[in-house]
Amino acid sequence: MLPFLTQLSLEDTTHEYVELTQKLVKGMENLSRLREEDIEVGFSPKEAVYKEDKVILYRFKSPVEKPFQIPVLIVYALVNRPFMVDLQEDRSLVANLLKLGLDVYLLDWGYPTRADRWLTLDDYLNGYLDNCVDFICKTHQLDQINLLGICQGGTFSLCYSSMHPEKVKNLIVMVTPVDFQMKNTLLNMRGGCTLGSDALDVDLMIDAMGNVPGDFLNLEFLMLKPLQLGYQKYLDLPDIMSSQDKLLNFMRMEKWIFDSPDQAGEAYRQFLKDFYQGNKLIKGEVVIGEKPVNLKAVTMPVLNLYADKDHLVDPSSSIALKQYVGSKDYTVQSFPVGHIGMYVSGKVQRDLPPTISNWLKARS
């Protein structure tokens, strides 16, 4: 007989079985009442104000009579959807920024198809992003706006601010990779930053597949923490299902995680080879289109926000920014959470939006 079986009494076993059954029954009742619209992400009212190909620029409706004069454009990563910043009413970076008086825009890159296989970083940054910035400037009769770049979108915002510094008044980067040669960072190793093409032959991948499937990248992210992200959360599901609010939170997060757009082949090729494998951003060797990217040209005020427990973007990768930018007004602040916690942690949502708002207003 297995030793642990001798430690279980029939009474304890029966009690645990009954308790689990009750949770499952309650959970199935909660699940049966859920509708598709109940788990939609993107809480705050918004309007599509500019469209180009599959890219959409949204402007959120302000709850205050006179929002801050200089708007902020949120630039998210190409991976996953940008509405993590507006997941639900009580966990929304966007909603909290709006309440603090900021005028908020959001760039939605859309879902690339085979027709977009040849889109490059030049198309994304000097094309779509630049056109959105110009639209906002024209709408508000301004020469500059504020940028808030998140994760890969933060790297893009650094590149854009280097190439078009005259259009960016203040730059905020959040959980943003800068130095990609971090040997202990799992995602960087999987991207081949230490071994180059010996770890990942990007050219072979793109030449064979064209676009990179979103499911492939999703699996890559999940395998960074296979037990926690692949199994444990589902083992914990019976405890979650018995609470309708917790179940809705879980379902919204799952919906966002698995809503992964494919990646345009050529843009992915350059990002992996130049940033991960070549670490060219900090070397000043990235060229996008015909424009060189030199972080010393980022001379506007910079606010760098990172997560202490980030398993996707190592804190040291983000912290490294200070020694490469040309800005004399540089601020860095950490938060005691992981990568996703920067969007959904209640404590962070209490502290992060005022940090952003106060920093921007002090530099108006």
XYZ file of C-alpha atoms in Angstrom:
364
model
C 0.000 0.000 0.000
C 1.239 3.494 -0.819
C 2.344 5.313 2.365
C 0.226 8.409 1.807
C -2.953 6.320 1.645
C -2.469 5.230 5.244
C -2.525 8.891 6.294
C -5.989 9.513 4.823
C -9.026 8.618 6.860
C -12.262 7.678 5.146
C -13.927 10.691 6.753
C -11.333 13.123 5.415
C -11.447 11.597 1.964
C -15.218 11.740 1.830
C -15.256 15.349 3.034
C -12.742 16.446 0.390
C -14.665 14.602 -2.317
C -17.947 16.230 -1.340
C -16.326 19.665 -1.160
C -14.747 19.251 -4.600
C -18.048 18.054 -6.068
C -19.885 21.060 -4.648
C -17.301 23.415 -6.144
C -17.589 21.726 -9.534
C -21.395 21.858 -9.482
C -21.331 25.544 -8.528
C -18.689 26.171 -11.167
C -20.733 24.483 -13.889
C -23.694 26.628 -12.907
C -21.553 29.760 -13.215
C -20.175 28.615 -16.560
C -23.650 27.906 -17.922
C -24.673 31.508 -17.215
C -21.707 33.078 -18.990
C -22.239 34.714 -22.371
C -19.630 35.693 -24.934
C -20.131 39.392 -24.212
C -19.448 38.763 -20.502
C -15.822 37.895 -21.227
C -15.086 40.618 -23.759
C -11.925 42.544 -22.973
C -11.749 46.274 -23.510
C -13.914 48.026 -20.938
C -13.547 51.749 -21.641
C -15.684 53.431 -24.344
C -13.608 54.301 -27.407
C -13.901 55.421 -31.003
C -11.902 54.361 -34.045
C -10.543 57.667 -35.349
C -8.013 56.509 -37.954
C -7.629 53.339 -40.031
C -4.923 52.217 -42.414
C -4.843 48.687 -43.805
C -5.408 46.496 -40.714
C -4.185 49.107 -38.229
C -6.751 51.004 -36.146
C -6.137 54.043 -33.946
C -8.606 54.358 -31.059
C -9.341 57.376 -28.932
C -10.913 56.713 -25.551
C -13.794 58.863 -24.392
C -12.702 61.063 -21.529
C -14.841 61.172 -18.356
C -13.477 64.633 -17.487
C -14.626 67.893 -19.045
C -11.176 69.184 -19.973
C -8.562 66.440 -20.396
C -4.845 67.123 -20.335
C -3.801 69.150 -23.390
C -1.093 66.805 -24.683
C -2.502 63.345 -25.487
C -0.714 60.075 -24.818
C -0.525 57.314 -27.414
C -0.200 53.760 -26.076
C 1.924 51.547 -28.328
C 1.594 47.853 -27.547
C 3.509 44.828 -28.818
C 2.706 43.027 -32.058
C 2.303 39.883 -29.966
C -1.119 39.500 -28.290
C -3.815 42.136 -28.362
C -3.418 45.611 -26.832
C -6.567 45.456 -24.710
C -4.729 43.994 -21.737
C -4.309 47.662 -20.758
C -8.111 47.875 -20.524
C -8.994 44.366 -19.359
C -11.977 45.137 -17.127
C -13.452 47.951 -15.073
C -11.512 47.392 -11.865
C -8.258 46.434 -13.609
C -7.765 48.959 -16.378
C -4.706 51.128 -16.860
C -6.604 53.081 -19.499
C -9.621 53.755 -17.280
C -7.422 54.966 -14.449
C -5.417 57.262 -16.728
C -8.656 58.700 -18.092
C -9.959 59.381 -14.577
C -6.741 61.281 -13.866
C -7.448 63.576 -16.806
C -5.223 62.171 -19.551
C -6.375 62.089 -23.165
C -5.592 58.509 -24.230
C -5.146 56.956 -27.674
C -4.383 53.281 -28.373
C -2.729 51.770 -31.445
C -4.184 48.412 -32.514
C -1.860 46.658 -34.986
C -4.607 44.267 -36.085
C -4.297 40.698 -37.381
C -1.717 40.238 -40.153
C -2.642 37.808 -42.936
C -0.607 36.266 -45.757
C -1.023 39.547 -47.636
C 1.084 41.207 -44.914
C 3.944 38.728 -45.064
C 6.344 41.356 -46.475
C 5.575 44.112 -43.961
C 8.789 45.356 -42.362
C 9.633 47.256 -39.196
C 9.931 50.276 -41.479
C 6.290 49.823 -42.495
C 5.208 49.513 -38.876
C 7.251 52.353 -37.353
C 7.959 54.876 -40.123
C 4.638 54.026 -41.745
C 1.704 53.126 -39.501
C 2.999 54.516 -36.195
C 4.268 57.732 -37.760
C 0.961 58.265 -39.566
C -0.952 57.795 -36.313
C 1.291 60.302 -34.534
C 0.764 62.793 -37.380
C -3.000 62.280 -37.178
C -3.041 62.990 -33.440
C -0.811 66.049 -33.860
C -3.075 67.410 -36.587
C -6.216 66.705 -34.549
C -4.884 68.583 -31.534
C -2.892 71.179 -33.484
C 0.312 70.102 -31.787
C 3.860 69.447 -32.919
C 4.474 66.709 -30.331
C 2.611 64.080 -28.333
C 3.450 61.740 -25.431
C 4.272 58.090 -26.126
C 3.661 55.167 -23.768
C 5.294 52.015 -25.146
C 4.666 48.649 -23.525
C 6.860 45.524 -23.832
C 7.898 45.180 -27.502
C 5.865 48.351 -28.065
C 8.293 50.078 -25.705
C 11.219 48.967 -27.857
C 9.332 50.271 -30.894
C 8.692 53.568 -29.095
C 12.399 53.937 -28.313
C 13.229 53.360 -31.987
C 10.540 55.787 -33.114
C 11.645 58.460 -30.637
C 15.208 58.103 -31.906
C 14.152 58.460 -35.548
C 11.501 61.169 -34.962
C 12.511 63.005 -31.761
C 10.817 66.200 -32.921
C 7.406 64.505 -32.619
C 7.746 63.069 -29.093
C 7.458 65.390 -26.104
C 7.749 62.756 -23.363
C 8.490 59.043 -23.600
C 7.307 56.352 -21.192
C 8.450 52.759 -21.581
C 6.983 49.929 -19.523
C 8.367 46.380 -19.084
C 10.512 47.082 -22.141
C 13.470 44.979 -23.345
C 16.524 47.088 -24.164
C 19.626 44.951 -23.640
C 18.809 41.573 -25.175
C 22.049 39.824 -24.172
C 20.733 38.600 -20.835
C 21.902 35.004 -20.533
C 19.610 34.106 -17.644
C 16.480 35.401 -19.350
C 14.566 32.447 -20.746
C 12.801 34.335 -23.515
C 16.053 35.869 -24.718
C 17.725 32.478 -24.814
C 14.831 31.016 -26.794
C 15.142 33.932 -29.196
C 18.757 32.942 -29.776
C 20.370 35.997 -28.202
C 23.270 33.952 -26.828
C 23.815 31.409 -29.607
C 22.423 33.235 -32.632
C 21.312 31.102 -35.555
C 22.719 27.987 -33.836
C 19.809 28.323 -31.410
C 17.222 29.582 -33.874
C 17.604 29.895 -37.643
C 15.223 32.804 -38.192
C 15.802 32.932 -41.939
C 14.878 29.277 -42.353
C 11.768 29.793 -40.209
C 10.490 32.790 -42.166
C 11.406 31.363 -45.569
C 9.498 28.194 -44.691
C 6.435 29.640 -42.949
C 6.067 33.192 -44.256
C 4.221 34.651 -41.300
C 4.928 33.248 -37.842
C 1.765 31.669 -36.395
C 0.475 33.253 -33.209
C -0.035 29.780 -31.716
C 3.681 29.070 -32.137
C 4.608 32.172 -30.140
C 1.946 31.428 -27.549
C 3.416 27.980 -26.973
C 6.862 29.548 -26.637
C 5.637 31.893 -23.915
C 3.774 29.114 -22.082
C 6.835 26.864 -22.127
C 8.813 29.462 -20.184
C 6.762 28.348 -17.152
C 5.210 25.060 -18.271
C 3.992 23.902 -14.869
C 2.537 27.200 -13.700
C 1.087 28.355 -17.020
C 0.322 25.009 -18.605
C -1.029 22.886 -15.745
C -1.275 24.512 -12.351
C -3.796 27.189 -13.262
C -6.176 24.525 -14.567
C -5.693 22.379 -11.466
C -6.740 25.440 -9.464
C -9.791 25.986 -11.664
C -12.346 24.247 -9.356
C -11.577 26.807 -6.637
C -11.927 29.616 -9.170
C -15.128 28.337 -10.803
C -17.145 28.508 -7.600
C -16.812 32.318 -7.604
C -18.473 34.048 -10.540
C -16.188 37.106 -10.305
C -13.018 34.995 -10.147
C -14.267 32.855 -13.031
C -14.884 35.939 -15.171
C -11.395 37.223 -14.354
C -9.926 33.858 -15.336
C -11.888 33.666 -18.594
C -10.964 37.204 -19.628
C -7.307 36.455 -19.028
C -7.524 33.200 -20.988
C -9.269 34.969 -23.841
C -6.492 37.555 -24.012
C -3.664 35.019 -23.714
C -4.887 32.878 -26.591
C -5.893 35.766 -28.844
C -2.506 35.827 -30.551
C -2.131 37.442 -33.992
C 0.273 35.968 -36.508
C 3.503 37.924 -36.978
C 4.366 39.481 -40.345
C 7.363 37.476 -41.564
C 9.801 40.213 -42.546
C 9.161 42.336 -39.454
C 9.657 39.267 -37.251
C 12.854 38.376 -39.124
C 14.434 41.774 -38.472
C 13.290 41.978 -34.857
C 14.684 38.553 -33.957
C 17.945 38.958 -35.862
C 18.754 42.591 -35.054
C 17.422 42.874 -31.514
C 17.614 39.385 -29.984
C 20.481 37.769 -31.848
C 22.528 40.860 -32.741
C 21.641 43.019 -29.704
C 22.052 45.928 -32.106
C 19.755 48.367 -30.265
C 22.307 49.191 -27.567
C 25.142 49.091 -30.110
C 23.530 51.779 -32.273
C 23.506 49.418 -35.253
C 19.780 49.087 -35.942
C 18.616 50.608 -39.225
C 14.891 50.784 -39.935
C 14.183 51.634 -43.542
C 16.935 54.110 -44.230
C 16.879 55.624 -40.741
C 19.522 54.656 -38.150
C 18.359 54.094 -34.582
C 20.638 55.763 -32.041
C 19.387 55.800 -28.466
C 21.536 58.867 -27.783
C 19.044 60.739 -29.977
C 16.349 60.017 -27.372
C 16.809 63.331 -25.589
C 13.227 63.985 -24.459
C 12.254 63.163 -20.826
C 12.075 59.393 -20.277
C 10.147 57.428 -17.636
C 11.197 53.773 -17.410
C 8.785 51.460 -15.559
C 9.657 47.820 -14.962
C 8.482 44.799 -12.959
C 10.778 43.286 -10.312
C 9.477 39.731 -10.909
C 9.208 39.863 -14.701
C 9.957 36.459 -16.276
C 9.507 37.706 -19.852
C 11.555 40.910 -19.757
C 14.299 40.616 -17.193
C 14.491 43.759 -15.018
C 18.179 44.148 -15.871
C 17.269 44.295 -19.558
C 15.001 47.283 -18.887
C 17.245 48.992 -16.334
C 20.075 49.051 -18.874
C 18.296 51.849 -20.759
C 19.757 54.583 -18.557
C 23.302 54.197 -19.872
C 22.271 54.389 -23.531
C 19.681 57.171 -23.872
C 20.690 60.782 -24.381
C 18.007 62.200 -22.091
C 19.113 64.297 -19.116
C 15.636 63.935 -17.572
C 15.513 60.216 -16.848
C 13.325 58.535 -14.219
C 13.120 54.836 -13.379
C 10.639 53.093 -11.091
C 9.984 49.441 -10.297
C 6.878 47.592 -9.139
C 6.902 44.340 -7.111
C 4.998 42.214 -9.636
C 5.519 40.116 -12.738
C 5.061 41.081 -16.380
C 1.276 40.631 -16.472
C 0.902 42.040 -12.975
C 1.795 45.473 -14.363
C -1.615 45.460 -16.049
C -3.866 43.511 -13.693
C -2.494 43.852 -10.156
C -4.855 45.871 -7.983
C -1.979 47.375 -5.996
C -0.117 48.380 -9.149
C -3.251 49.925 -10.615
C -3.474 52.032 -7.479
C 0.093 53.345 -7.839
C 1.047 53.124 -11.537
C -1.512 55.459 -13.173
C -0.779 58.361 -10.755
C 2.939 57.822 -11.359
C 2.420 58.213 -15.110
C -0.050 61.072 -14.819
C 1.981 63.121 -12.340
C 5.194 62.597 -14.308
C 3.589 63.764 -17.552
C 1.831 66.767 -16.029
C 5.074 67.904 -14.406
C 6.581 68.011 -17.915
C 3.747 69.677 -19.795
